[in-house]
Amino acid sequence: MIVRQIWTANSYRNFNYLIACGETGEALAIDPLDHEKCLKAAEKAGWRITQILNTHEHGDHIGGNEALAKKTGAKILAHKNAVGRIPHVSQGLGAGDVVNVGKSVTLDVLDTPGHTMSHVCLLSRGDQRALFCGDTLFNAGAGNCHHGGHPAELYKTFSGQLANLPTSTLVYPGHDYIANNLRFTLSREPDNRPAKELLDKLEDQDPNNAFVTTLDVEREINTFFRLTSPTVIAKLREAFPDLPEKPDQRTVFLKLRELRNVW
Ligand SMILES: [Zn+2]
């Protein structure tokens, strides 16, 4: 499996992806908003884009579909509940489905509601797992739930699915938000040294060559995976004095999600 992360340099800070089979040169484009950059990258590598996959239905993820499909003839895949809302989807996806790219790439489909209720993540098989997680999980953060999402569902996705994946899994999100997210982590957990060190390192990173985290790293630097940290809980009580003495993880997650919305 060959992964190409494509920085769109737009104001939403979107990342697009190409996943290619090294044997056949077939490629899958994930959320190819900047269809020209995606096509150029594929041409340069000698790949043929045969499939487009949308992680979810938001405009900054589907906006390149039509132009790219027109130029390549690629078919469009998305969550089964997004069929009809995303134009020209020819294959609806659900949990347990598999997406193949060429001969050598197999991606498992995870049904991951929360950011929207028709959101999929892709998990690659093989020795080095990679998670293409759209707007569900960001580097050092979590997706918002403002536009068709539900925080409680997002928590279930984090705790019931993402937390159980192999810790060495590489994390490929739909946006470059890492610096802002690390600042949020530090506002919630000022004594989080790994987050501080990573922020110092990445403050001015070139998103064309972005740092790729693993779930292991996320457990250290992502507040939404640090729900039992005494500092996180103590700081949270400053904002929410009614917080129980030993809050359950779901409560901590939902309060953090709430705070991030106004921060
Ligand atoms: Zn979105």
mmCIF file of C-alpha atoms and ligand atoms in Angstrom:
data_model
loop_
_atom_site.group_PDB
_atom_site.id
_atom_site.type_symbol
_atom_site.label_atom_id
_atom_site.label_comp_id
_atom_site.label_asym_id
_atom_site.label_seq_id
_atom_site.Cartn_x
_atom_site.Cartn_y
_atom_site.Cartn_z
ATOM 1 C CA MET A 1 0.000 0.000 0.000
ATOM 2 C CA ILE A 2 1.312 3.411 -0.927
ATOM 3 C CA VAL A 3 -0.189 6.431 0.846
ATOM 4 C CA ARG A 4 0.085 9.955 -0.476
ATOM 5 C CA GLN A 5 -1.159 12.712 1.829
ATOM 6 C CA ILE A 6 -2.098 15.780 -0.184
ATOM 7 C CA TRP A 7 -2.173 19.183 1.500
ATOM 8 C CA THR A 8 -4.773 21.420 -0.155
ATOM 9 C CA ALA A 9 -3.494 24.686 1.376
ATOM 10 C CA ASN A 10 -7.081 25.949 1.668
ATOM 11 C CA SER A 11 -8.501 27.845 4.624
ATOM 12 C CA TYR A 12 -10.202 24.715 6.012
ATOM 13 C CA ARG A 13 -6.785 23.048 6.040
ATOM 14 C CA ASN A 14 -8.027 19.872 4.314
ATOM 15 C CA PHE A 15 -5.877 16.833 3.703
ATOM 16 C CA ASN A 16 -6.799 14.653 0.712
ATOM 17 C CA TYR A 17 -5.361 11.169 0.221
ATOM 18 C CA LEU A 18 -4.385 8.782 -2.524
ATOM 19 C CA ILE A 19 -4.012 5.110 -1.631
ATOM 20 C CA ALA A 20 -2.369 3.108 -4.374
ATOM 21 C CA CYS A 21 -1.612 -0.510 -5.158
ATOM 22 C CA GLY A 22 2.073 -0.773 -6.030
ATOM 23 C CA GLU A 23 1.426 -3.781 -8.276
ATOM 24 C CA THR A 24 -1.365 -2.505 -10.521
ATOM 25 C CA GLY A 25 -1.085 1.287 -10.159
ATOM 26 C CA GLU A 26 -4.767 1.566 -9.276
ATOM 27 C CA ALA A 27 -5.562 4.268 -6.740
ATOM 28 C CA LEU A 28 -8.355 5.286 -4.398
ATOM 29 C CA ALA A 29 -8.849 9.002 -3.709
ATOM 30 C CA ILE A 30 -10.191 9.901 -0.263
ATOM 31 C CA ASP A 31 -12.156 13.169 -0.003
ATOM 32 C CA PRO A 32 -10.433 14.640 -3.095
ATOM 33 C CA LEU A 33 -11.554 18.232 -2.645
ATOM 34 C CA ASP A 34 -8.550 19.551 -4.539
ATOM 35 C CA HIS A 35 -9.183 17.297 -7.509
ATOM 36 C CA GLU A 36 -6.495 18.957 -9.599
ATOM 37 C CA LYS A 37 -3.776 18.313 -7.035
ATOM 38 C CA CYS A 38 -4.996 14.731 -6.612
ATOM 39 C CA LEU A 39 -5.015 14.106 -10.344
ATOM 40 C CA LYS A 40 -1.592 15.658 -10.795
ATOM 41 C CA ALA A 41 -0.129 13.564 -7.993
ATOM 42 C CA ALA A 42 -1.634 10.405 -9.492
ATOM 43 C CA GLU A 43 -0.365 11.200 -12.975
ATOM 44 C CA LYS A 44 3.109 11.950 -11.686
ATOM 45 C CA ALA A 45 3.223 8.601 -9.905
ATOM 46 C CA GLY A 46 1.760 6.752 -12.865
ATOM 47 C CA TRP A 47 -1.422 5.777 -11.013
ATOM 48 C CA ARG A 48 -4.993 5.477 -12.253
ATOM 49 C CA ILE A 49 -7.695 6.737 -9.889
ATOM 50 C CA THR A 50 -10.476 4.156 -10.154
ATOM 51 C CA GLN A 51 -12.370 4.904 -6.933
ATOM 52 C CA ILE A 52 -13.304 7.954 -4.897
ATOM 53 C CA LEU A 53 -14.288 7.506 -1.265
ATOM 54 C CA ASN A 54 -15.943 10.151 0.894
ATOM 55 C CA THR A 55 -15.560 9.748 4.644
ATOM 56 C CA HIS A 56 -18.726 11.828 5.087
ATOM 57 C CA GLU A 57 -21.085 14.198 3.350
ATOM 58 C CA HIS A 58 -19.671 17.661 4.153
ATOM 59 C CA GLY A 59 -18.933 19.958 1.241
ATOM 60 C CA ASP A 60 -15.211 20.267 1.916
ATOM 61 C CA HIS A 61 -14.932 16.489 1.532
ATOM 62 C CA ILE A 62 -17.179 15.851 -1.483
ATOM 63 C CA GLY A 63 -16.582 19.067 -3.434
ATOM 64 C CA GLY A 64 -14.035 17.513 -5.808
ATOM 65 C CA ASN A 65 -16.022 14.360 -6.634
ATOM 66 C CA GLU A 66 -17.716 15.490 -9.787
ATOM 67 C CA ALA A 67 -14.691 16.921 -11.561
ATOM 68 C CA LEU A 68 -12.473 14.003 -10.610
ATOM 69 C CA ALA A 69 -15.070 11.382 -11.563
ATOM 70 C CA LYS A 70 -15.567 13.103 -14.898
ATOM 71 C CA LYS A 71 -11.860 13.037 -15.692
ATOM 72 C CA THR A 72 -11.121 9.516 -14.432
ATOM 73 C CA GLY A 73 -14.396 7.585 -14.619
ATOM 74 C CA ALA A 74 -13.856 6.640 -10.969
ATOM 75 C CA LYS A 75 -16.833 5.313 -9.041
ATOM 76 C CA ILE A 76 -17.868 7.002 -5.809
ATOM 77 C CA LEU A 77 -18.188 5.219 -2.458
ATOM 78 C CA ALA A 78 -19.595 6.584 0.802
ATOM 79 C CA HIS A 79 -21.573 5.581 3.888
ATOM 80 C CA LYS A 80 -24.818 3.893 2.938
ATOM 81 C CA ASN A 81 -26.835 6.600 4.713
ATOM 82 C CA ALA A 82 -25.110 9.272 2.593
ATOM 83 C CA VAL A 83 -26.352 7.726 -0.646
ATOM 84 C CA GLY A 84 -28.721 10.266 -2.152
ATOM 85 C CA ARG A 85 -27.177 13.106 -0.159
ATOM 86 C CA ILE A 86 -23.840 12.819 -1.913
ATOM 87 C CA PRO A 87 -24.479 12.917 -5.674
ATOM 88 C CA HIS A 88 -23.608 9.892 -7.835
ATOM 89 C CA VAL A 89 -22.582 7.473 -5.088
ATOM 90 C CA SER A 90 -22.631 4.038 -6.671
ATOM 91 C CA GLN A 91 -21.672 1.988 -3.611
ATOM 92 C CA GLY A 92 -22.987 2.488 -0.081
ATOM 93 C CA LEU A 93 -20.739 1.240 2.707
ATOM 94 C CA GLY A 94 -21.422 -0.180 6.155
ATOM 95 C CA ALA A 95 -19.455 -1.698 9.029
ATOM 96 C CA GLY A 96 -17.653 -4.874 8.005
ATOM 97 C CA ASP A 97 -17.506 -3.984 4.325
ATOM 98 C CA VAL A 98 -14.178 -4.135 2.545
ATOM 99 C CA VAL A 99 -12.709 -1.804 -0.068
ATOM 100 C CA ASN A 100 -10.012 -3.263 -2.302
ATOM 101 C CA VAL A 101 -7.528 -1.178 -4.260
ATOM 102 C CA GLY A 102 -5.818 -3.116 -7.038
ATOM 103 C CA LYS A 103 -4.410 -6.467 -5.908
ATOM 104 C CA SER A 104 -2.473 -5.552 -2.818
ATOM 105 C CA VAL A 105 -4.574 -3.161 -0.735
ATOM 106 C CA THR A 106 -7.468 -4.146 1.498
ATOM 107 C CA LEU A 107 -9.247 -1.581 3.638
ATOM 108 C CA ASP A 108 -11.832 -2.440 6.275
ATOM 109 C CA VAL A 109 -14.766 -0.066 6.594
ATOM 110 C CA LEU A 110 -15.612 1.192 10.086
ATOM 111 C CA ASP A 111 -18.980 2.829 10.687
ATOM 112 C CA THR A 112 -17.979 5.782 12.868
ATOM 113 C CA PRO A 113 -20.878 8.122 13.723
ATOM 114 C CA GLY A 114 -20.436 11.304 15.759
ATOM 115 C CA HIS A 115 -19.079 14.068 13.548
ATOM 116 C CA THR A 116 -21.998 13.196 11.262
ATOM 117 C CA MET A 117 -24.237 10.156 11.381
ATOM 118 C CA SER A 118 -23.008 8.855 8.042
ATOM 119 C CA HIS A 119 -19.257 8.829 8.534
ATOM 120 C CA VAL A 120 -16.881 5.988 7.689
ATOM 121 C CA CYS A 121 -13.234 5.464 8.575
ATOM 122 C CA LEU A 122 -10.975 3.085 6.682
ATOM 123 C CA LEU A 123 -8.484 0.774 8.355
ATOM 124 C CA SER A 124 -5.821 -0.828 6.204
ATOM 125 C CA ARG A 125 -4.849 -4.462 6.689
ATOM 126 C CA GLY A 126 -1.252 -5.644 6.817
ATOM 127 C CA ASP A 127 1.689 -5.279 9.153
ATOM 128 C CA GLN A 128 1.520 -1.489 9.350
ATOM 129 C CA ARG A 129 -2.089 -0.489 9.929
ATOM 130 C CA ALA A 130 -3.250 2.945 8.865
ATOM 131 C CA LEU A 131 -6.501 4.677 9.790
ATOM 132 C CA PHE A 132 -8.080 7.188 7.410
ATOM 133 C CA CYS A 133 -10.380 8.928 9.821
ATOM 134 C CA GLY A 134 -11.902 11.950 8.071
ATOM 135 C CA ASP A 135 -13.328 14.327 10.670
ATOM 136 C CA THR A 136 -13.818 11.731 13.413
ATOM 137 C CA LEU A 137 -10.337 11.728 14.917
ATOM 138 C CA PHE A 138 -7.837 14.509 14.293
ATOM 139 C CA ASN A 139 -4.224 14.575 15.321
ATOM 140 C CA ALA A 140 -4.508 15.588 18.973
ATOM 141 C CA GLY A 141 -8.235 16.230 18.691
ATOM 142 C CA ALA A 142 -11.752 15.093 17.829
ATOM 143 C CA GLY A 143 -14.261 16.221 15.232
ATOM 144 C CA ASN A 144 -16.966 18.707 16.154
ATOM 145 C CA CYS A 145 -20.639 17.752 16.145
ATOM 146 C CA HIS A 146 -22.142 21.016 14.872
ATOM 147 C CA HIS A 147 -23.315 19.914 11.462
ATOM 148 C CA GLY A 148 -25.374 16.775 11.778
ATOM 149 C CA GLY A 149 -23.417 15.044 14.539
ATOM 150 C CA HIS A 150 -23.971 13.850 18.106
ATOM 151 C CA PRO A 151 -21.316 14.077 20.863
ATOM 152 C CA ALA A 152 -22.588 10.936 22.620
ATOM 153 C CA GLU A 153 -22.209 8.967 19.381
ATOM 154 C CA LEU A 154 -18.717 10.373 18.908
ATOM 155 C CA TYR A 155 -17.810 9.153 22.384
ATOM 156 C CA LYS A 156 -19.125 5.685 21.541
ATOM 157 C CA THR A 157 -17.018 5.660 18.381
ATOM 158 C CA PHE A 158 -13.894 6.679 20.323
ATOM 159 C CA SER A 159 -14.386 4.300 23.236
ATOM 160 C CA GLY A 160 -15.934 1.364 21.395
ATOM 161 C CA GLN A 161 -13.886 1.384 18.194
ATOM 162 C CA LEU A 162 -10.862 3.690 17.979
ATOM 163 C CA ALA A 163 -9.563 2.870 21.460
ATOM 164 C CA ASN A 164 -9.441 -0.828 20.535
ATOM 165 C CA LEU A 165 -7.329 -0.509 17.386
ATOM 166 C CA PRO A 166 -3.646 -1.550 17.424
ATOM 167 C CA THR A 167 -1.652 1.218 19.080
ATOM 168 C CA SER A 168 0.879 1.340 16.235
ATOM 169 C CA THR A 169 -1.861 2.326 13.751
ATOM 170 C CA LEU A 170 -0.937 5.428 11.733
ATOM 171 C CA VAL A 171 -3.476 8.259 11.898
ATOM 172 C CA TYR A 172 -4.423 10.096 8.687
ATOM 173 C CA PRO A 173 -7.119 12.711 9.402
ATOM 174 C CA GLY A 174 -9.121 14.959 7.076
ATOM 175 C CA HIS A 175 -7.600 18.244 8.266
ATOM 176 C CA ASP A 176 -4.334 19.674 9.556
ATOM 177 C CA TYR A 177 -5.401 20.963 12.970
ATOM 178 C CA ILE A 178 -2.566 19.570 15.040
ATOM 179 C CA ALA A 179 -1.074 22.832 16.389
ATOM 180 C CA ASN A 180 -4.425 24.235 17.533
ATOM 181 C CA ASN A 181 -5.430 20.894 18.976
ATOM 182 C CA LEU A 182 -2.196 20.624 20.948
ATOM 183 C CA ARG A 183 -2.880 24.089 22.364
ATOM 184 C CA PHE A 184 -6.295 22.832 23.480
ATOM 185 C CA THR A 185 -4.693 19.763 25.075
ATOM 186 C CA LEU A 186 -2.300 22.042 26.958
ATOM 187 C CA SER A 187 -5.123 24.312 28.096
ATOM 188 C CA ARG A 188 -6.779 21.232 29.632
ATOM 189 C CA GLU A 189 -3.618 19.532 30.826
ATOM 190 C CA PRO A 190 -0.804 22.079 31.236
ATOM 191 C CA ASP A 191 1.554 19.416 32.630
ATOM 192 C CA ASN A 192 1.343 17.252 29.498
ATOM 193 C CA ARG A 193 5.010 17.256 28.472
ATOM 194 C CA PRO A 194 4.695 15.162 25.314
ATOM 195 C CA ALA A 195 2.055 17.602 24.030
ATOM 196 C CA LYS A 196 4.276 20.590 24.851
ATOM 197 C CA GLU A 197 7.298 19.026 23.163
ATOM 198 C CA LEU A 198 5.299 18.108 20.079
ATOM 199 C CA LEU A 199 3.822 21.609 19.841
ATOM 200 C CA ASP A 200 7.315 23.127 20.048
ATOM 201 C CA LYS A 201 8.385 20.819 17.248
ATOM 202 C CA LEU A 202 5.351 21.253 15.003
ATOM 203 C CA GLU A 203 4.281 24.861 15.551
ATOM 204 C CA ASP A 204 5.589 25.814 12.119
ATOM 205 C CA GLN A 205 5.455 22.472 10.372
ATOM 206 C CA ASP A 206 5.101 22.372 6.598
ATOM 207 C CA PRO A 207 1.763 20.592 6.013
ATOM 208 C CA ASN A 208 3.176 19.307 2.719
ATOM 209 C CA ASN A 209 5.335 17.093 4.874
ATOM 210 C CA ALA A 210 3.143 16.695 7.923
ATOM 211 C CA PHE A 211 4.008 14.712 11.023
ATOM 212 C CA VAL A 212 2.057 11.439 11.111
ATOM 213 C CA THR A 213 1.005 10.272 14.563
ATOM 214 C CA THR A 214 0.104 6.788 15.764
ATOM 215 C CA LEU A 215 -2.698 5.875 18.145
ATOM 216 C CA ASP A 216 0.032 5.378 20.736
ATOM 217 C CA VAL A 217 1.051 9.024 20.352
ATOM 218 C CA GLU A 218 -2.609 10.101 20.354
ATOM 219 C CA ARG A 219 -3.094 8.429 23.739
ATOM 220 C CA GLU A 220 -0.422 10.767 25.108
ATOM 221 C CA ILE A 221 -1.312 14.042 23.421
ATOM 222 C CA ASN A 222 -5.014 13.897 22.578
ATOM 223 C CA THR A 223 -7.253 15.143 25.406
ATOM 224 C CA PHE A 224 -10.107 13.020 24.082
ATOM 225 C CA PHE A 225 -8.076 9.888 24.906
ATOM 226 C CA ARG A 226 -6.998 11.210 28.331
ATOM 227 C CA LEU A 227 -10.291 10.967 30.136
ATOM 228 C CA THR A 228 -8.868 9.580 33.370
ATOM 229 C CA SER A 229 -6.009 12.080 33.738
ATOM 230 C CA PRO A 230 -6.262 13.715 37.205
ATOM 231 C CA THR A 231 -5.175 17.062 35.734
ATOM 232 C CA VAL A 232 -7.794 16.909 32.974
ATOM 233 C CA ILE A 233 -10.485 16.142 35.541
ATOM 234 C CA ALA A 234 -9.315 18.808 38.015
ATOM 235 C CA LYS A 235 -9.188 21.489 35.292
ATOM 236 C CA LEU A 236 -12.585 20.409 34.054
ATOM 237 C CA ARG A 237 -14.026 20.922 37.522
ATOM 238 C CA GLU A 238 -12.954 24.585 37.343
ATOM 239 C CA ALA A 239 -15.234 25.003 34.336
ATOM 240 C CA PHE A 240 -17.961 22.634 35.564
ATOM 241 C CA PRO A 241 -18.125 22.812 39.397
ATOM 242 C CA ASP A 242 -20.929 20.199 39.445
ATOM 243 C CA LEU A 243 -18.642 17.541 37.984
ATOM 244 C CA PRO A 244 -18.806 14.421 40.195
ATOM 245 C CA GLU A 245 -15.787 13.527 42.314
ATOM 246 C CA LYS A 246 -15.011 10.526 40.085
ATOM 247 C CA PRO A 247 -16.637 11.315 36.746
ATOM 248 C CA ASP A 248 -17.094 8.495 34.252
ATOM 249 C CA GLN A 249 -15.181 8.725 30.998
ATOM 250 C CA ARG A 250 -18.272 9.492 28.964
ATOM 251 C CA THR A 251 -19.027 12.562 31.107
ATOM 252 C CA VAL A 252 -15.431 13.812 30.805
ATOM 253 C CA PHE A 253 -15.485 13.330 27.027
ATOM 254 C CA LEU A 254 -18.774 15.213 26.616
ATOM 255 C CA LYS A 255 -17.623 18.118 28.793
ATOM 256 C CA LEU A 256 -14.361 18.370 26.839
ATOM 257 C CA ARG A 257 -16.300 18.307 23.570
ATOM 258 C CA GLU A 258 -18.488 21.102 24.938
ATOM 259 C CA LEU A 259 -15.505 23.208 25.987
ATOM 260 C CA ARG A 260 -13.712 22.752 22.681
ATOM 261 C CA ASN A 261 -16.764 24.183 20.939
ATOM 262 C CA VAL A 262 -16.473 27.503 22.700
ATOM 263 C CA TRP A 263 -12.707 27.669 22.882
HETATM 264 ZN ZN ZN B 1 -16.839 17.421 8.229
#
